[in-house]
Coordinates of C-alpha atoms in Angstrom, one line a residue:
M1 CA 103.3 126.6 89.0
S2 CA 104.0 129.2 91.7
F3 CA 101.2 131.5 92.9
V4 CA 101.1 135.1 91.9
P5 CA 98.3 137.0 93.6
H6 CA 95.8 139.2 91.9
R7 CA 97.4 142.7 91.9
R8 CA 94.5 144.2 93.8
L9 CA 94.2 141.3 96.4
R10 CA 97.5 141.3 98.2
S11 CA 95.7 141.5 101.6
G12 CA 94.9 138.1 103.1
H13 CA 91.6 139.4 104.5
L14 CA 90.6 141.0 101.2
M15 CA 91.4 137.9 99.2
T16 CA 89.6 135.6 101.6
V17 CA 86.4 137.7 101.6
Y18 CA 86.6 138.2 97.8
A19 CA 86.8 134.5 97.1
W20 CA 84.0 133.8 99.6
A21 CA 81.6 136.4 98.4
K22 CA 82.1 136.5 94.6
P23 CA 79.5 134.4 92.7
R24 CA 80.9 131.8 90.3
R25 CA 79.2 129.9 87.5
F26 CA 80.3 126.6 85.9
P27 CA 78.4 126.4 82.6
R28 CA 80.4 123.4 81.3
L29 CA 79.8 121.3 84.4
P30 CA 77.0 118.7 83.9
A31 CA 74.3 118.1 86.5
P32 CA 75.7 115.9 89.4
V33 CA 74.4 112.5 90.2
P34 CA 73.4 112.3 93.9
R35 CA 74.6 109.2 95.9
Y36 CA 74.2 108.3 99.5
F37 CA 76.9 106.5 101.6
D38 CA 76.0 104.7 104.8
V39 CA 79.0 105.6 106.9
A40 CA 77.7 104.3 110.2
S41 CA 74.6 102.5 111.5
D42 CA 73.0 105.9 112.3
A43 CA 74.6 108.1 109.7
R44 CA 74.2 108.6 106.0
V45 CA 76.1 111.2 103.9
L46 CA 75.2 112.7 100.6
A47 CA 77.7 113.1 97.7
H48 CA 77.3 114.8 94.4
C49 CA 79.1 112.8 91.7
Y50 CA 80.4 113.6 88.3
W51 CA 81.1 110.3 86.4
Q52 CA 83.2 109.9 83.3
A53 CA 81.7 107.8 80.5
K54 CA 83.8 104.8 81.7
P55 CA 84.2 105.4 85.5
R56 CA 86.2 102.2 86.0
E57 CA 88.8 103.5 83.6
S58 CA 89.2 106.8 85.3
T59 CA 90.9 108.1 88.5
T60 CA 88.4 109.5 91.1
L61 CA 88.9 112.7 92.9
L62 CA 87.2 112.7 96.3
C63 CA 86.7 116.3 97.6
L64 CA 86.1 117.3 101.2
H65 CA 84.8 120.7 102.2
G66 CA 85.6 123.0 105.2
L67 CA 83.7 124.0 108.3
E68 CA 80.1 124.8 107.6
G69 CA 80.7 124.2 103.9
S70 CA 79.0 121.7 101.5
S71 CA 79.2 120.2 98.1
T72 CA 77.9 123.5 96.7
A73 CA 80.8 125.6 98.1
H74 CA 82.5 127.5 95.2
Y75 CA 85.8 125.7 95.6
M76 CA 84.1 122.3 95.6
R77 CA 82.4 123.1 92.4
G78 CA 85.5 124.7 91.0
L79 CA 87.4 121.4 91.7
A80 CA 84.6 119.5 90.0
D81 CA 84.7 121.7 87.0
K82 CA 88.4 121.4 86.5
G83 CA 88.7 117.8 87.6
F84 CA 85.9 116.6 85.4
A85 CA 87.3 118.4 82.4
A86 CA 90.7 116.8 83.1
G87 CA 89.1 113.3 82.9
F88 CA 88.5 112.5 86.6
N89 CA 85.4 111.1 88.2
V90 CA 84.7 113.8 90.8
I91 CA 82.9 113.1 94.1
L92 CA 81.9 116.1 96.2
L93 CA 81.2 114.7 99.7
N94 CA 79.0 116.4 102.2
Q95 CA 80.1 115.8 105.7
R96 CA 77.4 114.6 108.1
N97 CA 74.5 117.2 108.4
C98 CA 75.9 119.4 105.6
G99 CA 74.2 120.2 102.4
G100 CA 70.8 120.0 103.9
T101 CA 71.2 116.5 105.3
E102 CA 70.6 117.1 109.1
H103 CA 67.9 114.5 109.0
L104 CA 70.1 111.7 107.7
S105 CA 72.5 111.4 110.7
A106 CA 71.7 111.1 114.4
G107 CA 75.0 112.8 115.4
L108 CA 77.2 115.7 114.4
Y109 CA 80.3 116.0 112.3
S110 CA 83.8 116.9 113.4
S111 CA 87.4 117.1 112.2
A112 CA 88.1 113.7 113.8
L113 CA 85.6 111.8 111.6
T114 CA 88.1 110.3 109.2
A115 CA 86.1 107.0 109.3
D116 CA 83.5 108.6 106.9
P117 CA 85.8 109.3 104.0
R118 CA 87.6 106.0 104.7
T119 CA 84.2 104.2 104.4
V120 CA 83.5 106.0 101.1
I121 CA 86.9 105.1 99.7
D122 CA 86.4 101.4 100.7
E123 CA 83.0 101.4 99.0
L124 CA 84.4 103.0 95.8
R125 CA 87.2 100.4 95.8
T126 CA 85.2 97.2 96.6
L127 CA 81.7 97.9 95.4
D128 CA 82.4 100.1 92.4
G129 CA 85.7 98.6 91.5
L130 CA 87.3 102.0 90.8
P131 CA 91.0 101.7 90.1
S132 CA 92.4 104.7 91.8
V133 CA 91.4 107.6 94.2
A134 CA 93.0 110.9 95.1
V135 CA 91.6 113.0 98.0
A136 CA 91.5 116.8 98.1
G137 CA 90.3 118.9 101.1
Y138 CA 90.0 122.5 101.9
S139 CA 90.4 123.9 105.5
L140 CA 88.8 121.5 107.9
G141 CA 88.5 119.1 105.0
G142 CA 92.2 119.4 104.4
N143 CA 92.8 118.4 108.0
L144 CA 90.6 115.3 107.4
A145 CA 92.5 114.4 104.2
L146 CA 95.9 114.6 105.9
K147 CA 94.7 112.9 109.1
L148 CA 93.2 110.1 107.0
A149 CA 96.5 109.6 105.2
G150 CA 98.4 109.6 108.5
E151 CA 96.1 107.1 110.1
Y152 CA 96.4 104.8 107.1
G153 CA 100.2 105.0 107.5
A154 CA 102.0 102.2 105.6
A155 CA 98.7 100.3 105.3
A156 CA 97.1 102.8 102.9
P157 CA 95.1 101.0 100.2
R158 CA 96.9 100.6 96.9
E159 CA 94.1 102.6 95.2
L160 CA 94.8 105.7 97.2
L161 CA 97.2 107.7 95.1
G162 CA 97.7 110.7 97.4
V163 CA 96.1 113.6 99.1
A164 CA 96.0 117.4 98.6
A165 CA 95.1 120.0 101.3
V166 CA 94.4 123.7 100.7
S167 CA 94.7 125.9 103.8
P168 CA 94.4 122.9 106.1
V169 CA 93.8 123.4 109.8
I170 CA 96.2 120.7 110.9
D171 CA 96.6 122.2 114.4
L172 CA 93.1 123.0 115.5
A173 CA 94.1 124.6 118.8
E174 CA 96.4 127.1 117.0
C175 CA 93.8 127.9 114.4
V176 CA 91.0 128.5 116.9
R177 CA 93.4 130.8 118.9
A178 CA 94.1 132.7 115.7
L179 CA 90.4 132.9 114.9
E180 CA 89.8 134.6 118.3
R181 CA 92.0 137.6 117.4
P182 CA 90.0 140.8 117.1
S183 CA 90.9 141.2 113.5
N184 CA 89.1 137.9 112.8
R185 CA 85.7 138.9 114.2
L186 CA 84.0 138.6 110.9
Y187 CA 85.1 135.0 110.3
Q188 CA 84.2 134.0 113.9
W189 CA 80.8 135.6 113.6
N190 CA 80.1 133.9 110.3
F191 CA 81.1 130.4 111.5
V192 CA 79.1 130.8 114.7
R193 CA 76.0 132.1 112.9
N194 CA 76.0 129.1 110.6
L195 CA 76.8 126.6 113.4
R196 CA 73.9 128.0 115.5
S197 CA 71.5 127.8 112.5
R198 CA 72.6 124.2 111.8
M199 CA 71.9 123.2 115.4
R200 CA 68.4 124.6 115.2
R201 CA 67.8 122.6 112.1
K202 CA 69.3 119.6 113.8
D203 CA 67.0 119.9 116.8
K204 CA 64.0 120.0 114.5
A205 CA 65.1 116.7 112.9
W206 CA 66.2 115.1 116.1
P207 CA 64.3 116.9 119.0
G208 CA 65.6 116.5 122.5
C209 CA 69.0 115.0 121.5
F210 CA 71.2 118.0 122.1
P211 CA 71.5 120.6 124.9
M212 CA 69.8 123.4 123.0
E213 CA 69.2 125.4 126.1
R214 CA 72.9 126.2 126.0
L215 CA 72.9 127.4 122.4
P216 CA 72.3 131.1 123.2
G217 CA 75.5 131.1 125.2
V218 CA 77.6 130.0 122.2
R219 CA 79.5 133.0 121.0
S220 CA 82.6 131.4 119.5
V221 CA 83.7 128.3 117.7
R222 CA 85.4 127.3 120.9
D223 CA 82.2 127.7 122.8
F224 CA 80.4 125.5 120.2
D225 CA 83.0 122.8 120.5
E226 CA 82.9 122.9 124.3
V227 CA 79.1 122.6 124.4
F228 CA 78.4 120.4 121.5
T229 CA 81.3 118.8 119.5
A230 CA 83.5 117.6 122.4
P231 CA 80.9 116.0 124.6
H232 CA 79.1 114.4 121.6
F233 CA 82.2 112.6 120.5
G234 CA 83.4 111.7 124.0
F235 CA 86.2 114.3 124.3
S236 CA 86.7 115.7 127.8
S237 CA 86.8 119.3 126.5
A238 CA 87.3 121.4 123.4
A239 CA 91.0 121.4 124.0
D240 CA 91.1 117.6 124.1
Y241 CA 89.1 117.5 120.9
Y242 CA 91.5 120.0 119.2
D243 CA 94.5 117.9 120.3
R244 CA 93.2 114.5 119.2
A245 CA 91.5 115.6 116.0
S246 CA 94.5 117.5 114.5
A247 CA 96.3 115.9 111.6
L248 CA 99.6 117.2 113.0
R249 CA 99.4 114.3 115.5
V250 CA 99.8 111.7 112.7
I251 CA 101.2 113.7 109.8
D252 CA 104.6 112.1 110.2
R253 CA 103.1 108.7 109.4
I254 CA 101.9 109.7 105.9
T255 CA 103.3 107.4 103.2
V256 CA 101.4 108.5 100.1
P257 CA 102.3 111.7 98.2
A258 CA 100.7 114.7 100.0
L259 CA 100.5 118.3 98.8
I260 CA 99.9 121.1 101.3
I261 CA 99.0 124.6 99.9
S262 CA 98.8 127.5 102.3
A263 CA 99.5 131.2 102.6
K264 CA 101.5 133.2 105.0
D265 CA 98.8 135.8 105.1
D266 CA 96.0 133.3 105.9
P267 CA 94.0 135.1 108.7
F268 CA 93.5 132.1 110.9
V269 CA 95.8 129.3 109.8
P270 CA 99.3 130.2 111.2
C271 CA 102.0 129.4 108.6
G272 CA 104.4 128.2 111.3
T273 CA 102.4 125.0 111.6
F274 CA 103.7 123.9 108.3
L275 CA 107.3 124.3 109.4
D276 CA 106.9 121.8 112.2
E277 CA 109.5 119.0 111.9
R278 CA 106.8 116.4 111.7
V279 CA 105.8 118.0 108.4
T280 CA 109.2 119.0 107.0
A281 CA 110.9 115.8 107.8
N282 CA 108.4 113.6 106.0
P283 CA 109.7 113.1 102.4
H284 CA 106.2 112.2 101.2
I285 CA 104.9 115.7 101.9
T286 CA 105.3 118.8 99.7
V287 CA 104.5 122.1 101.2
E288 CA 103.8 125.1 99.0
L289 CA 103.7 128.2 101.3
S290 CA 103.1 131.4 99.4
D291 CA 103.4 135.0 100.7
H292 CA 99.8 135.7 99.7
G293 CA 96.6 133.7 99.2
G294 CA 94.4 134.3 102.2
H295 CA 92.3 131.4 103.4
C296 CA 91.1 128.9 100.7
A297 CA 91.3 131.8 98.2
F298 CA 94.4 132.0 96.0
V299 CA 93.0 134.3 93.5
C300 CA 95.3 135.4 90.7
D301 CA 94.9 137.6 87.6
G302 CA 93.4 134.7 85.7
V303 CA 94.8 132.1 83.3
D304 CA 92.5 131.2 80.4
G305 CA 89.7 133.0 82.1
D306 CA 90.1 131.2 85.5
A307 CA 91.5 133.0 88.5
Y308 CA 91.4 130.2 91.1
W309 CA 95.0 129.0 91.3
A310 CA 94.7 126.5 94.1
E311 CA 92.1 124.5 92.2
R312 CA 94.3 124.3 89.2
R313 CA 97.3 123.3 91.4
V314 CA 95.3 120.5 93.0
I315 CA 94.2 119.1 89.6
A316 CA 97.7 119.3 88.3
F317 CA 98.9 117.4 91.4
A318 CA 96.1 114.8 90.9
T319 CA 97.1 114.5 87.2
A320 CA 100.7 113.9 88.1
L321 CA 99.6 111.2 90.6
R322 CA 97.5 109.5 87.9
A323 CA 100.4 109.5 85.5
A324 CA 102.8 108.1 88.1
S325 CA 100.4 105.5 89.5
S326 CA 102.2 102.6 88.0
P327 CA 105.5 103.0 90.0
T328 CA 105.7 101.9 93.6
R329 CA 105.2 104.6 96.2
D330 CA 108.9 104.3 97.2
Q331 CA 109.8 105.4 93.7
C332 CA 107.4 108.3 93.9
P333 CA 107.5 109.8 97.4
A334 CA 106.3 113.3 96.4
L335 CA 105.2 115.1 93.3
R336 CA 106.2 118.7 92.8
A337 CA 105.1 121.4 90.3

């Protein structure tokens, strides 16, 4: 299942913007069931869930969005549409403060917060009795998925079948440096605009808890992390946060099947990251690095009316995990197309 880009979208920038801006509709997808997870004493997150008729007889796909995304992001709903049709329970998890939930958590979110999806998985296993879970993340959510799997290491719960990551920012420092290139001004502006708006909403819900007087000086993602993210989570600086929150630090410890999808023309996720020995030497990781695809886009000419290849590839990977869930992990270190 190799990726062939849309014939008119061979530019990484053009494909990225096209996928971000083009409206999508999902007429076959039912209305989601909202569910809240208490992930900390002062933090609650909202998920939008699509349950099969017999949830305990179905594998669950837990989906994680990217920076300033939410459960309504087009790729999240695209995964839900394809995953639900393929027989999965699908859970679209909003990170803290995302999806209009600034009032539910005292703090912020970050790419280091693997404790949140871990708590959700634990609840699905123990409270709901769900038999198996796969995790899929896009961009920052892809980093979370891979970091979570690396932190689990050999102690990953039996129910966790594997993880998939699309355009994951596994080396945050490198990605932020790439984002600061002049050619990426549009993406930087969009991220910062949304981050600043979120902090204003956050301040209304939790007045006096954040240094809002410094918000006007935030002109980049690095500025935001230096002023807000790093100090809030106890990091000494944005650089310290980027180092300690990157999945690359623990990716060599992954012991469940892991799929990484990325593109050489991604505007701000350097492809060299995926050639790091810590990635390539791990037999549990499959890297699919295409010449084209942009960032979280991967738009093709369309198969059966659908042009979003990465979503189909993630569902195919999850389907293979489900089919191979009876063998031990040592017998099934990686699944390829």
